[in-house]
Short mmCIF file of C-alpha atoms in Angstrom, two decimals:
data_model
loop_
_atom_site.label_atom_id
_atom_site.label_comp_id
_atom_site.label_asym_id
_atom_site.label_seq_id
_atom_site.Cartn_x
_atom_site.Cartn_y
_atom_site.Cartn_z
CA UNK A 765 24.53 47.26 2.58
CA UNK A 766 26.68 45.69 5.56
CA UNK A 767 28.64 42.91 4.58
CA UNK A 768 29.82 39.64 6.21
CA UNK A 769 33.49 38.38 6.81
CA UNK A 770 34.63 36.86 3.82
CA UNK A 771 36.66 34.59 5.10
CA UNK A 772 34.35 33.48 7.83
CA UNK A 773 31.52 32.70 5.76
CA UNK A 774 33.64 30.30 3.44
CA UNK A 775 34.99 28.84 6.64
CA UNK A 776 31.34 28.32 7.82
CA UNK A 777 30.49 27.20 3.90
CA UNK A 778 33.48 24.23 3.79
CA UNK A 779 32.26 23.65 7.51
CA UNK A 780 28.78 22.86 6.11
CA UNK A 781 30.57 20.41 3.51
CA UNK A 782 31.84 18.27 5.86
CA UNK A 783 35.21 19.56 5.07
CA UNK A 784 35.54 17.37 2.49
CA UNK A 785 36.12 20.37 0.12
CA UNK A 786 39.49 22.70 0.45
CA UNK A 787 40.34 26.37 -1.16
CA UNK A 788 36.78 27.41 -1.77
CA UNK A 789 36.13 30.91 -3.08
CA UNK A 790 33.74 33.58 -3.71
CA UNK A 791 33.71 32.27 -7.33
CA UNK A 792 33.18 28.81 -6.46
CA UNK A 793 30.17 27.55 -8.23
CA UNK A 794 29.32 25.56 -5.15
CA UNK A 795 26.23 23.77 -6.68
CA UNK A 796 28.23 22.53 -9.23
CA UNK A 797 30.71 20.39 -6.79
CA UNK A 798 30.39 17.09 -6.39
CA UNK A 799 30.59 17.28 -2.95
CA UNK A 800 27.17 19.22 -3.30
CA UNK A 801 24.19 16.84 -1.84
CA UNK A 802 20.74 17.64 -0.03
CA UNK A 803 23.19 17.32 3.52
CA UNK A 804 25.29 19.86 2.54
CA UNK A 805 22.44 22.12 0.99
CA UNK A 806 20.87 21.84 4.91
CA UNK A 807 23.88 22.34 6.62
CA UNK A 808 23.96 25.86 4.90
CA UNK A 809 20.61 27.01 5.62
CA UNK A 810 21.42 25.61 8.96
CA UNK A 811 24.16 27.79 9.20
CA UNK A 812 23.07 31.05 7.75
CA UNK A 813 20.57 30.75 10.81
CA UNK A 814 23.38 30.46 13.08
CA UNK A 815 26.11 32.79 12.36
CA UNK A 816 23.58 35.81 10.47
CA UNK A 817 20.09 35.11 11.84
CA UNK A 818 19.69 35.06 7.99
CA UNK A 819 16.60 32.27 6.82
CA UNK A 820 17.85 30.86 3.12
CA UNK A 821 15.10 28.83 1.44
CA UNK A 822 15.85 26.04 -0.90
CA UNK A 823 14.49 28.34 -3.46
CA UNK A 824 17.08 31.30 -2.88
CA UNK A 825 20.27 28.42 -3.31
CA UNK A 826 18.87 27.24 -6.65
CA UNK A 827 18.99 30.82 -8.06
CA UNK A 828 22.69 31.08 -6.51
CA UNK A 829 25.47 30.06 -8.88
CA UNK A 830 28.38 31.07 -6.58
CA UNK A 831 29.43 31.60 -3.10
CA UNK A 832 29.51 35.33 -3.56
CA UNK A 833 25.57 35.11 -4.84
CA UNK A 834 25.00 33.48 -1.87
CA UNK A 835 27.21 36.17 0.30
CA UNK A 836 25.23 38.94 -1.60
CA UNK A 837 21.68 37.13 -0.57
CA UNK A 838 22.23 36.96 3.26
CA UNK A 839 24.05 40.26 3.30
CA UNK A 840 20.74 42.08 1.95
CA UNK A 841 18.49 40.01 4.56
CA UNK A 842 21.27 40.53 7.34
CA UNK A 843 18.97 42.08 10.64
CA UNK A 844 19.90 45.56 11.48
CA UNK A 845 22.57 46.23 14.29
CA UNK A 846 21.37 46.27 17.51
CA UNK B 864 -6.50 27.82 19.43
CA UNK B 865 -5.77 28.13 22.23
CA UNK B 866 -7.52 26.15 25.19
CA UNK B 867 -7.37 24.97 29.02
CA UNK B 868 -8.81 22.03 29.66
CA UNK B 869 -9.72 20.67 33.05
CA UNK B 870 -10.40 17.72 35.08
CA UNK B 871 -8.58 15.48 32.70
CA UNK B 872 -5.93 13.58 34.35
CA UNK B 873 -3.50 11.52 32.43
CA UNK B 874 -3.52 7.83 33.96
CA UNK B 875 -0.82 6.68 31.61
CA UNK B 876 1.80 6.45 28.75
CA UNK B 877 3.24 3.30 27.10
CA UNK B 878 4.81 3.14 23.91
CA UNK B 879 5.75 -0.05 21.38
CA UNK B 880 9.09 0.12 18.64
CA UNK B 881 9.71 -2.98 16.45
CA UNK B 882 12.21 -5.15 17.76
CA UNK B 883 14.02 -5.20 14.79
CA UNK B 884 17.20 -2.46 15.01
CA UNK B 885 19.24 -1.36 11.91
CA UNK B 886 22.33 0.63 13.29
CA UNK B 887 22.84 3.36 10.46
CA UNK B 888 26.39 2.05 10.06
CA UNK B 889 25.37 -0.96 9.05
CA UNK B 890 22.61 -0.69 6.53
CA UNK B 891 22.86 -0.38 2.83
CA UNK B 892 21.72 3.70 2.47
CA UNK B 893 24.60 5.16 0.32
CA UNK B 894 28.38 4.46 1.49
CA UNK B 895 30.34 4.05 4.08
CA UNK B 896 31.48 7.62 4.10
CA UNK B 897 27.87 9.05 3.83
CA UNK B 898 26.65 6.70 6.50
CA UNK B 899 29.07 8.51 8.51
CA UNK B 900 27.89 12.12 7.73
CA UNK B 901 24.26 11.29 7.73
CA UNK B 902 24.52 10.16 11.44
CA UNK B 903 26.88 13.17 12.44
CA UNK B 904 24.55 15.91 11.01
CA UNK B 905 20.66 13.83 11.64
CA UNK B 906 22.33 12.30 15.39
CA UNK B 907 20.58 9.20 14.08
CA UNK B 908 23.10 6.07 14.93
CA UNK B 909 20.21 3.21 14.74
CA UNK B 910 16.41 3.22 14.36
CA UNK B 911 13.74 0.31 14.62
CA UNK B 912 12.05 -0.97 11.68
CA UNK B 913 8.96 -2.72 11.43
CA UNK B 914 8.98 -6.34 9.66
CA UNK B 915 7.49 -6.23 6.31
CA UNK B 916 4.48 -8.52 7.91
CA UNK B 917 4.51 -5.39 11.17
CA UNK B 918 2.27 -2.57 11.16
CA UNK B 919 2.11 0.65 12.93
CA UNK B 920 -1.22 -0.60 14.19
CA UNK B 921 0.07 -3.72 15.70
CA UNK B 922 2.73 -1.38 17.58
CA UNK B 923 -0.22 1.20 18.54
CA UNK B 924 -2.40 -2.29 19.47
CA UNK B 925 0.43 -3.55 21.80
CA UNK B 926 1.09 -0.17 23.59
CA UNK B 927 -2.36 0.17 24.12
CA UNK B 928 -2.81 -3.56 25.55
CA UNK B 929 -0.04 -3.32 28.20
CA UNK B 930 -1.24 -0.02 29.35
CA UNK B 931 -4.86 -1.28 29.71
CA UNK B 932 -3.35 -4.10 31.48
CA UNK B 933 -1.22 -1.88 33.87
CA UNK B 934 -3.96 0.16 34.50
CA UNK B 935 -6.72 -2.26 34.92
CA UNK B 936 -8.44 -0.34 33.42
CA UNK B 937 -12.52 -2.05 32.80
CA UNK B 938 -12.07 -2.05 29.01
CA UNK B 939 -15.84 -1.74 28.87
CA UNK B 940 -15.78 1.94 30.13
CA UNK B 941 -13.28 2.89 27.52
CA UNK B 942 -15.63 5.65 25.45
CA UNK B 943 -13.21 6.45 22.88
CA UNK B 944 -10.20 5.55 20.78
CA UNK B 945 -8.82 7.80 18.63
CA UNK B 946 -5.89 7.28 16.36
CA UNK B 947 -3.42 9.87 14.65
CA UNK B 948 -1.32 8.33 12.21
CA UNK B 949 -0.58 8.13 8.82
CA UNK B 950 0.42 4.96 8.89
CA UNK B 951 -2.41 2.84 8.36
CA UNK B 952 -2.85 -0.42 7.62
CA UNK B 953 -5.50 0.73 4.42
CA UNK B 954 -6.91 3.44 2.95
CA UNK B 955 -10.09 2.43 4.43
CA UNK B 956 -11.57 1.77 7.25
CA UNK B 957 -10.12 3.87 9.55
CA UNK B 958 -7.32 1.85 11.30
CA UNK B 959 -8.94 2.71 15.13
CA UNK B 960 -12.02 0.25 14.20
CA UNK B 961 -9.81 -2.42 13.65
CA UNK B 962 -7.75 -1.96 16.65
CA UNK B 963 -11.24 -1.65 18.55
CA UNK B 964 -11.61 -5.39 17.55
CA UNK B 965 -8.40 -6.25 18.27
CA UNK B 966 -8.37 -4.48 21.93
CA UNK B 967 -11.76 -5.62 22.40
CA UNK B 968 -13.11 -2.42 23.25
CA UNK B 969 -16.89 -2.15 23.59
CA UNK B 970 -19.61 -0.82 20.52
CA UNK B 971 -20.26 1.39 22.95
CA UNK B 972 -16.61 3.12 22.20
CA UNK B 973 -15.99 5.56 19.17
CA UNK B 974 -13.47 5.11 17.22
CA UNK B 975 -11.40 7.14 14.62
CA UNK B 976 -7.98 8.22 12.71
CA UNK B 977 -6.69 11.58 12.40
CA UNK B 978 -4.18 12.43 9.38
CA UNK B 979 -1.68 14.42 11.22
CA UNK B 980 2.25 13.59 11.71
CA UNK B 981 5.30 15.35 13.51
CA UNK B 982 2.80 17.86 15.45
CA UNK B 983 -0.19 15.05 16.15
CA UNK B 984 0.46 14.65 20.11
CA UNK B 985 -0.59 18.00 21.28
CA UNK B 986 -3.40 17.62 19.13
CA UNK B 987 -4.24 14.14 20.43
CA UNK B 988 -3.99 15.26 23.80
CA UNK B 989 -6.48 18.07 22.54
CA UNK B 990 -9.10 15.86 20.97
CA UNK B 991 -8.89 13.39 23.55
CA UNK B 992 -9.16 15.42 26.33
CA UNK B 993 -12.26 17.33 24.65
CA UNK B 994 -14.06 14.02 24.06
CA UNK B 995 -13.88 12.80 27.78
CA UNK B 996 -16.67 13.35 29.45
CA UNK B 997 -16.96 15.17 32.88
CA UNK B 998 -17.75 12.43 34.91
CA UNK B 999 -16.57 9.69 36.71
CA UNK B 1000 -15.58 6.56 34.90
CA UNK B 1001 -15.12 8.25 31.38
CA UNK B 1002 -12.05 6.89 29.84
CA UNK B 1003 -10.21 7.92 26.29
CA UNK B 1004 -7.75 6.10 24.92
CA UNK B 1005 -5.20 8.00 22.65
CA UNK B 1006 -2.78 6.19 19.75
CA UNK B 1007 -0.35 7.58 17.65
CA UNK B 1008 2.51 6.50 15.57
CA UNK B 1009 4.02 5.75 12.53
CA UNK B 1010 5.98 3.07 10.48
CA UNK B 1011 7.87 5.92 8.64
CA UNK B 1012 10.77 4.51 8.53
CA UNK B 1013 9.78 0.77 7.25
CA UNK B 1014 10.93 0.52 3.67
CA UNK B 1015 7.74 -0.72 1.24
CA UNK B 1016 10.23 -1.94 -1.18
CA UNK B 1017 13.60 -3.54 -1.39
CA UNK B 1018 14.64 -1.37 -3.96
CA UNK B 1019 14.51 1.61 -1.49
CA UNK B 1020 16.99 0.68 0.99
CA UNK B 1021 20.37 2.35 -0.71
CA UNK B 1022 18.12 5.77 -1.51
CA UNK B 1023 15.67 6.74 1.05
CA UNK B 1024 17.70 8.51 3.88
CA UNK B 1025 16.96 6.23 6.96
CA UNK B 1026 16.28 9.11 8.96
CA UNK B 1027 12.74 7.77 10.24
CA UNK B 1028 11.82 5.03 12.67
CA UNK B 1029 9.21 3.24 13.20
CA UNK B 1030 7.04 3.44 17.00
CA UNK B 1031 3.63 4.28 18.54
CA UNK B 1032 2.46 4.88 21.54
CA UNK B 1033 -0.73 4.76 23.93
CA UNK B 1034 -2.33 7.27 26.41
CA UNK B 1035 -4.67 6.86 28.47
CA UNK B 1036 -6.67 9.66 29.62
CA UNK B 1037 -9.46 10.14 32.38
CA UNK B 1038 -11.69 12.49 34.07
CA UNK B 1039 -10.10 13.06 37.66
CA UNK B 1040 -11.87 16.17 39.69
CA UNK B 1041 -8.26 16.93 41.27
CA UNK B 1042 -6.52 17.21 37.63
CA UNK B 1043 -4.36 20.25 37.11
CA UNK B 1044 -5.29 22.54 34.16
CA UNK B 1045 -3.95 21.52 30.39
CA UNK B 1046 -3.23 24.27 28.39
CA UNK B 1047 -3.19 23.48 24.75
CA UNK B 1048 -2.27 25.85 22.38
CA UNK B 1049 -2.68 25.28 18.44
CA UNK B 1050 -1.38 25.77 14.96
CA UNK B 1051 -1.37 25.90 11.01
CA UNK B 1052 -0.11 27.29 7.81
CA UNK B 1053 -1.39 25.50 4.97
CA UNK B 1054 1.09 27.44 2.98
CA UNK B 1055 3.63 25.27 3.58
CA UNK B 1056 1.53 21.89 2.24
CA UNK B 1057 3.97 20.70 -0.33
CA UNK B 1058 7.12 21.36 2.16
CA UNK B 1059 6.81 17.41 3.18
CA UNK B 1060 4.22 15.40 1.57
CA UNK B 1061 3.34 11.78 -0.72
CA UNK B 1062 1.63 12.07 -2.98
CA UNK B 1063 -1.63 9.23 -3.85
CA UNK B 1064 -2.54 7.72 -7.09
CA UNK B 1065 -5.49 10.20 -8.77
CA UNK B 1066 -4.58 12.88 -6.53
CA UNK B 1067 -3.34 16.52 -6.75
CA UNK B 1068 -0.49 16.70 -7.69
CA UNK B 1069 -0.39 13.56 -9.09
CA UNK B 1070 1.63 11.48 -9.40
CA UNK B 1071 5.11 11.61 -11.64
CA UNK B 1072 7.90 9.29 -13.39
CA UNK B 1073 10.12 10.47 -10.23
CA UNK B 1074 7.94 9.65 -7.42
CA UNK B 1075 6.61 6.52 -8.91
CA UNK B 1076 7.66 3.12 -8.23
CA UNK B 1077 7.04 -0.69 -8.97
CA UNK B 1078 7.86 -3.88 -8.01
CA UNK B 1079 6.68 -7.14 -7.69
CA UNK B 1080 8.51 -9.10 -5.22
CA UNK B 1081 7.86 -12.27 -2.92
CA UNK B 1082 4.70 -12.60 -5.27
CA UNK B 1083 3.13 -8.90 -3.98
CA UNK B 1084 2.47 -6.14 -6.79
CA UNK B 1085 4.01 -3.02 -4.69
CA UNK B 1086 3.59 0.32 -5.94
CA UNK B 1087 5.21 3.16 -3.79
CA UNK B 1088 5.09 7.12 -4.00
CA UNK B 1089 8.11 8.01 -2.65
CA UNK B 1090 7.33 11.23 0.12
CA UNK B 1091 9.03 14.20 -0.32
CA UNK B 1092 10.89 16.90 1.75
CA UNK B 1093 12.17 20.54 0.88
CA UNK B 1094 14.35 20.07 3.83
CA UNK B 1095 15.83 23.36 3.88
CA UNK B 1096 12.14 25.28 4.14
CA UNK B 1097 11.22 22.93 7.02
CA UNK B 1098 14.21 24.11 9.00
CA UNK B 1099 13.29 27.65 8.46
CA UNK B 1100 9.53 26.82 9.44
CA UNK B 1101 10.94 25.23 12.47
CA UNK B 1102 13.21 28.21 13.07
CA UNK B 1103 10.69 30.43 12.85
CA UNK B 1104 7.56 28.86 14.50
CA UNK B 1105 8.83 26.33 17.60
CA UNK B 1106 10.70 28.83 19.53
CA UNK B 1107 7.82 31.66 19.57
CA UNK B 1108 5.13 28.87 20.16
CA UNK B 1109 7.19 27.73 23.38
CA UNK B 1110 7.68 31.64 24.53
CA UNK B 1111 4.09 31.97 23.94
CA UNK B 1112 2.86 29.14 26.30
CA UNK B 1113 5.47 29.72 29.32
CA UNK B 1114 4.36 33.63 28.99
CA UNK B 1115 0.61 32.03 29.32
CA UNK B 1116 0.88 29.98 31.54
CA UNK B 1117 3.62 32.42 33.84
CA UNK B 1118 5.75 29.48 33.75
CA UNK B 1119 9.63 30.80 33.71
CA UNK B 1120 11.56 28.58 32.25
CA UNK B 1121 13.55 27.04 35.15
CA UNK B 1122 10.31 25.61 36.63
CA UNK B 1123 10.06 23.32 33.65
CA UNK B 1124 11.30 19.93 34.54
CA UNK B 1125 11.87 18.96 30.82
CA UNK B 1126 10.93 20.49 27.21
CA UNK B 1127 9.71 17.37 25.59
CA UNK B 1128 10.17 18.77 21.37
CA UNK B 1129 9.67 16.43 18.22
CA UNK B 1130 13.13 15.46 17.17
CA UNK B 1131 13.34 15.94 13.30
CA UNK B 1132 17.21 16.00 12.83
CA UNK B 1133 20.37 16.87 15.36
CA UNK B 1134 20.75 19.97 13.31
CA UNK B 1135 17.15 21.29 13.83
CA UNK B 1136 17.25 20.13 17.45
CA UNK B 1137 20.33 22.10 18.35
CA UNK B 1138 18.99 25.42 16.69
CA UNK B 1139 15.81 24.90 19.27
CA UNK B 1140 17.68 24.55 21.89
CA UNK B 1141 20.27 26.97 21.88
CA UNK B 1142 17.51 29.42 20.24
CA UNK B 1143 15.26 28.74 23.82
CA UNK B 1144 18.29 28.56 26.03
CA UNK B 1145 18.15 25.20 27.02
CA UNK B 1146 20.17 22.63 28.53
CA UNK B 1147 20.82 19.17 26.80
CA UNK B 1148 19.53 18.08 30.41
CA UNK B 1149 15.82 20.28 29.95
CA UNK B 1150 15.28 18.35 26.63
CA UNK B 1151 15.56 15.17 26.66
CA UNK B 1152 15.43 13.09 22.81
CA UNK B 1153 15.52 9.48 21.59
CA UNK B 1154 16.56 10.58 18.04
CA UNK B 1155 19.98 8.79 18.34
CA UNK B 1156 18.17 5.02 19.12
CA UNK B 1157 15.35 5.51 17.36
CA UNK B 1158 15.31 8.19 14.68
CA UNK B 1159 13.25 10.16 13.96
CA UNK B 1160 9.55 8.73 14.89
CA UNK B 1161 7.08 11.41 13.29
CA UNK B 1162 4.25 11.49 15.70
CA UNK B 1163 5.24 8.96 18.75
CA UNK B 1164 8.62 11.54 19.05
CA UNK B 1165 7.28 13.07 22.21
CA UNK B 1166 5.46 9.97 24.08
CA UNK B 1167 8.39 7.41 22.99
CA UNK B 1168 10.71 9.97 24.49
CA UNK B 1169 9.05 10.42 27.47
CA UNK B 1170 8.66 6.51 28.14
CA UNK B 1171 12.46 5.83 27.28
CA UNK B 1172 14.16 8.68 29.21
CA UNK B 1173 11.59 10.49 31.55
CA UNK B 1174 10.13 7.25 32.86
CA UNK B 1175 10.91 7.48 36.49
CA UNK B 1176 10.02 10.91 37.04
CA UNK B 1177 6.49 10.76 35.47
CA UNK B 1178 5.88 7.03 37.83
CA UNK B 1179 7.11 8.61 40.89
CA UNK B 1180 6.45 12.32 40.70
CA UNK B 1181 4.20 15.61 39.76
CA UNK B 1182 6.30 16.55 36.10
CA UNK B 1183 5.96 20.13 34.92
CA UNK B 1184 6.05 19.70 31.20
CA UNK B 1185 6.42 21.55 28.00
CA UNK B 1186 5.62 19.45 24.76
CA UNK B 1187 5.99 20.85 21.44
CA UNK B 1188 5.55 18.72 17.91
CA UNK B 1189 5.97 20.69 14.60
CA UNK B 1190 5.69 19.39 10.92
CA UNK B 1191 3.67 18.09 8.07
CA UNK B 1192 1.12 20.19 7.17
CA UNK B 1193 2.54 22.66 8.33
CA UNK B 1194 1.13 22.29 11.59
CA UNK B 1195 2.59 22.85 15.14
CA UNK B 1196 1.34 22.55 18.55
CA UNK B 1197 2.24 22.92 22.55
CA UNK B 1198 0.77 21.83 25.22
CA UNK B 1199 1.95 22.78 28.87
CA UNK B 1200 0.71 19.92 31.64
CA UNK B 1201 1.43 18.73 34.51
CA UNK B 1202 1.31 15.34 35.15
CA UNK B 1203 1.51 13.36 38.63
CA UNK B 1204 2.22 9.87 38.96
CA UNK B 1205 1.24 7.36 35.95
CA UNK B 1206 1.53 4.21 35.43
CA UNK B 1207 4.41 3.74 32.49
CA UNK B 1208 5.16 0.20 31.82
CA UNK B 1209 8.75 -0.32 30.15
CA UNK B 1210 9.30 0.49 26.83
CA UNK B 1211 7.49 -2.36 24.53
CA UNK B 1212 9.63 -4.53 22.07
CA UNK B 1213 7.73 -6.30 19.30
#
């Protein structure tokens, strides 16, 4: 399975939260936050679009606890390389 | 579906917004701090609400009276009146007979609503267009709008995200022999029904503890179903549909891209509206919005945008034009027109 930077995709995940959230990590049970709110939940489907033409449904976040579900969930829908 | 009509020539566009303005900043939704982010991430900075005595028909009614005005239109010749909302002022009668009254259109005109939102213009211009007859003299008048943003009760205004405005519009439509061609292409996946919806007392689903309210204020029993969004499955129906449904139409119609003078898209959010257009390869310039001012404005999106920053162009010139609502439903639509010199009063304030 091809896997995404780590490091970019919790830059792009504390981009989606405004910021307002420092030192996140692949354990980071990033529902669980109380930054978490419907914005933030957008602004990550939002960017899965942009950065891994990846489509996350509000479905696929509930059943993700942490960031590295999440990682694990666009990695096996990444598109093949070109 | 997927249709060219011809002979139809659009004689004009006005559109109505409340004159009441609440600048996002200022209103009472959440705090300061998520005031802030709501505007960065929707682009909405202030929208227009209707009063709690204003309907989306009196906006539609007003539109509709200036441009008849304007036009000079004999309001005796005007065969039909159709109105897409879901707005209106009761469950019954359609809204369109009472703004028949109210216009004082003939009995000789039909009149009805159509429950559609964020994709209703292409449809409208659809329907409308259909319905006017290949003559000379037929006229069609075409209303849409909502008041989605108006709150129904006080109680609302620190929870409901103020991401809708209220407007409507008016377009008048006639059968010209020198017309250009309309291509209308349309779409729906029923699939998606539950993605934005509200719900009705007795109906299915019904409705819950969580999605019901009450109040009795100013003397008036209220009772509200809240409506609902799964926010993150509309963007990825957006992402998915709107830029293959614009692709579609420029590759039927053999339009390239550059000879569009402007992509005229419903406006949902910032965030959806910058996937579009970087997705299409657009320039700010090719689509212009009036999400910032106004919000978003479910159905009147496209005509309010076109009266408030393509004015000019469609007065004084032939406009090559891509239009493209998406939504509720789900249900999307484009239609590709070109339209050459209509009247377009000024934006309406009420």
């Amino acid at each position: 399975m091809p896997a995404i930077d780590t490091a970019q995709f919790l830059d792009s995940i504390t981009d989606a939260f405004d910021l307002r959230v420092s030192n996140l990590g692949l354990d980071s049970p990033f529902r669980q936050l109380k930054e978490w709110d419907s914005m933030v939940s957008v602004s990550i489907v939002a960017a899965a679009y942009a950065d891994y033409d990846v489509q996350v449904s509000g479905d696929d976040l509930l059943s993700c606890n942490t960031l590295d579900d999440l990682k694990q969930l666009i990695e096996s829908r990444l598109p093949p390389a070109p | 579906m997927d249709q060219t009509l011809h002979q139809i020539r659009i004689a004009g566009l006005a559109a109505a917004v409340p004159r009441h303005e609440e600048p996002i900043a200022d209103s009472q939704y959440g705090t300061p701090e998520i005031r802030a982010r709501f505007s960065a991430m929707t682009g909405v900075h202030a929208r227009r609400l209707c009063l709690p005595d204003q309907f989306c028909s009196d906006l539609a009614t007003a539109a509709a009276n200036r441009l008849l005005d304007e036009l000079s239109w004999n309001r005796a010749e005007v065969e039909n009146l159709i109105f897409i909302t879901q707005s209106p002022d009761l469950n019954y009668p359609a809204t369109a007979c009472l703004i028949q009254h109210r216009l004082n259109l003939p009995t000789s005109c039909a009149a009805f609503d159509i429950n559609l939102g964020c994709s209703g213009y292409p449809y409208g211009l659809f329907i409308a267009a259909k319905m006017t007859a290949q003559r000379p003299g037929s006229k069609t008048l075409l209303l849409i709008g909502d008041s989605a943003g108006k709150p129904n009760l006080a109680s609302e205004l620190n929870t409901v995200s103020p991401l809708f405005g209220d407007a409507a519009s008016a377009t008048a439509l006639e059968w010209h022999p020198d017309a250009p061609p309309m291509r209308i292409q349309l779409h729906t996946d029923g699939s998606g029904w539950d993605n934005i919806m509200s719900r009705r007392a007795g109906g299915r689903p019904g409705l819950d503890a969580s999605n019901f309210q009450f109040a009795n204020e100013d003397g008036q029993i209220k009772i509200q179903s809240q409506s609902q969004m799964k926010g993150e499955d509309v963007f990825n129906f957006t992402a998915s549909t709107v830029p293959p449904a614009i692709h579609t139409m420029l590759a039927a119609m053999n339009w390239p891209k550059e000879s569009v003078d402007a992509f005229v898209l419903h406006q949902a959010s910032r965030t959806v509206n910058e996937m579009l257009r970087k997705r299409l390869g657009l320039t700010p310039a090719q689509t212009p919005g009036s999400l910032e001012k106004f919000g978003n404005t479910s159905s009147a999106t496209i005509p309010l945008t076109l009266v408030t920053q393509w004015r000019d162009a469609l007065r004084n010139s032939r406009q090559r034009l891509i239009l493209c609502g998406f939504g509720v439903g789900l249900s999307w639509g484009t239609a590709a027109c070109e339209w050459d010199r209509m009247v377009c009063p000024d934006l309406i304030e009420l």
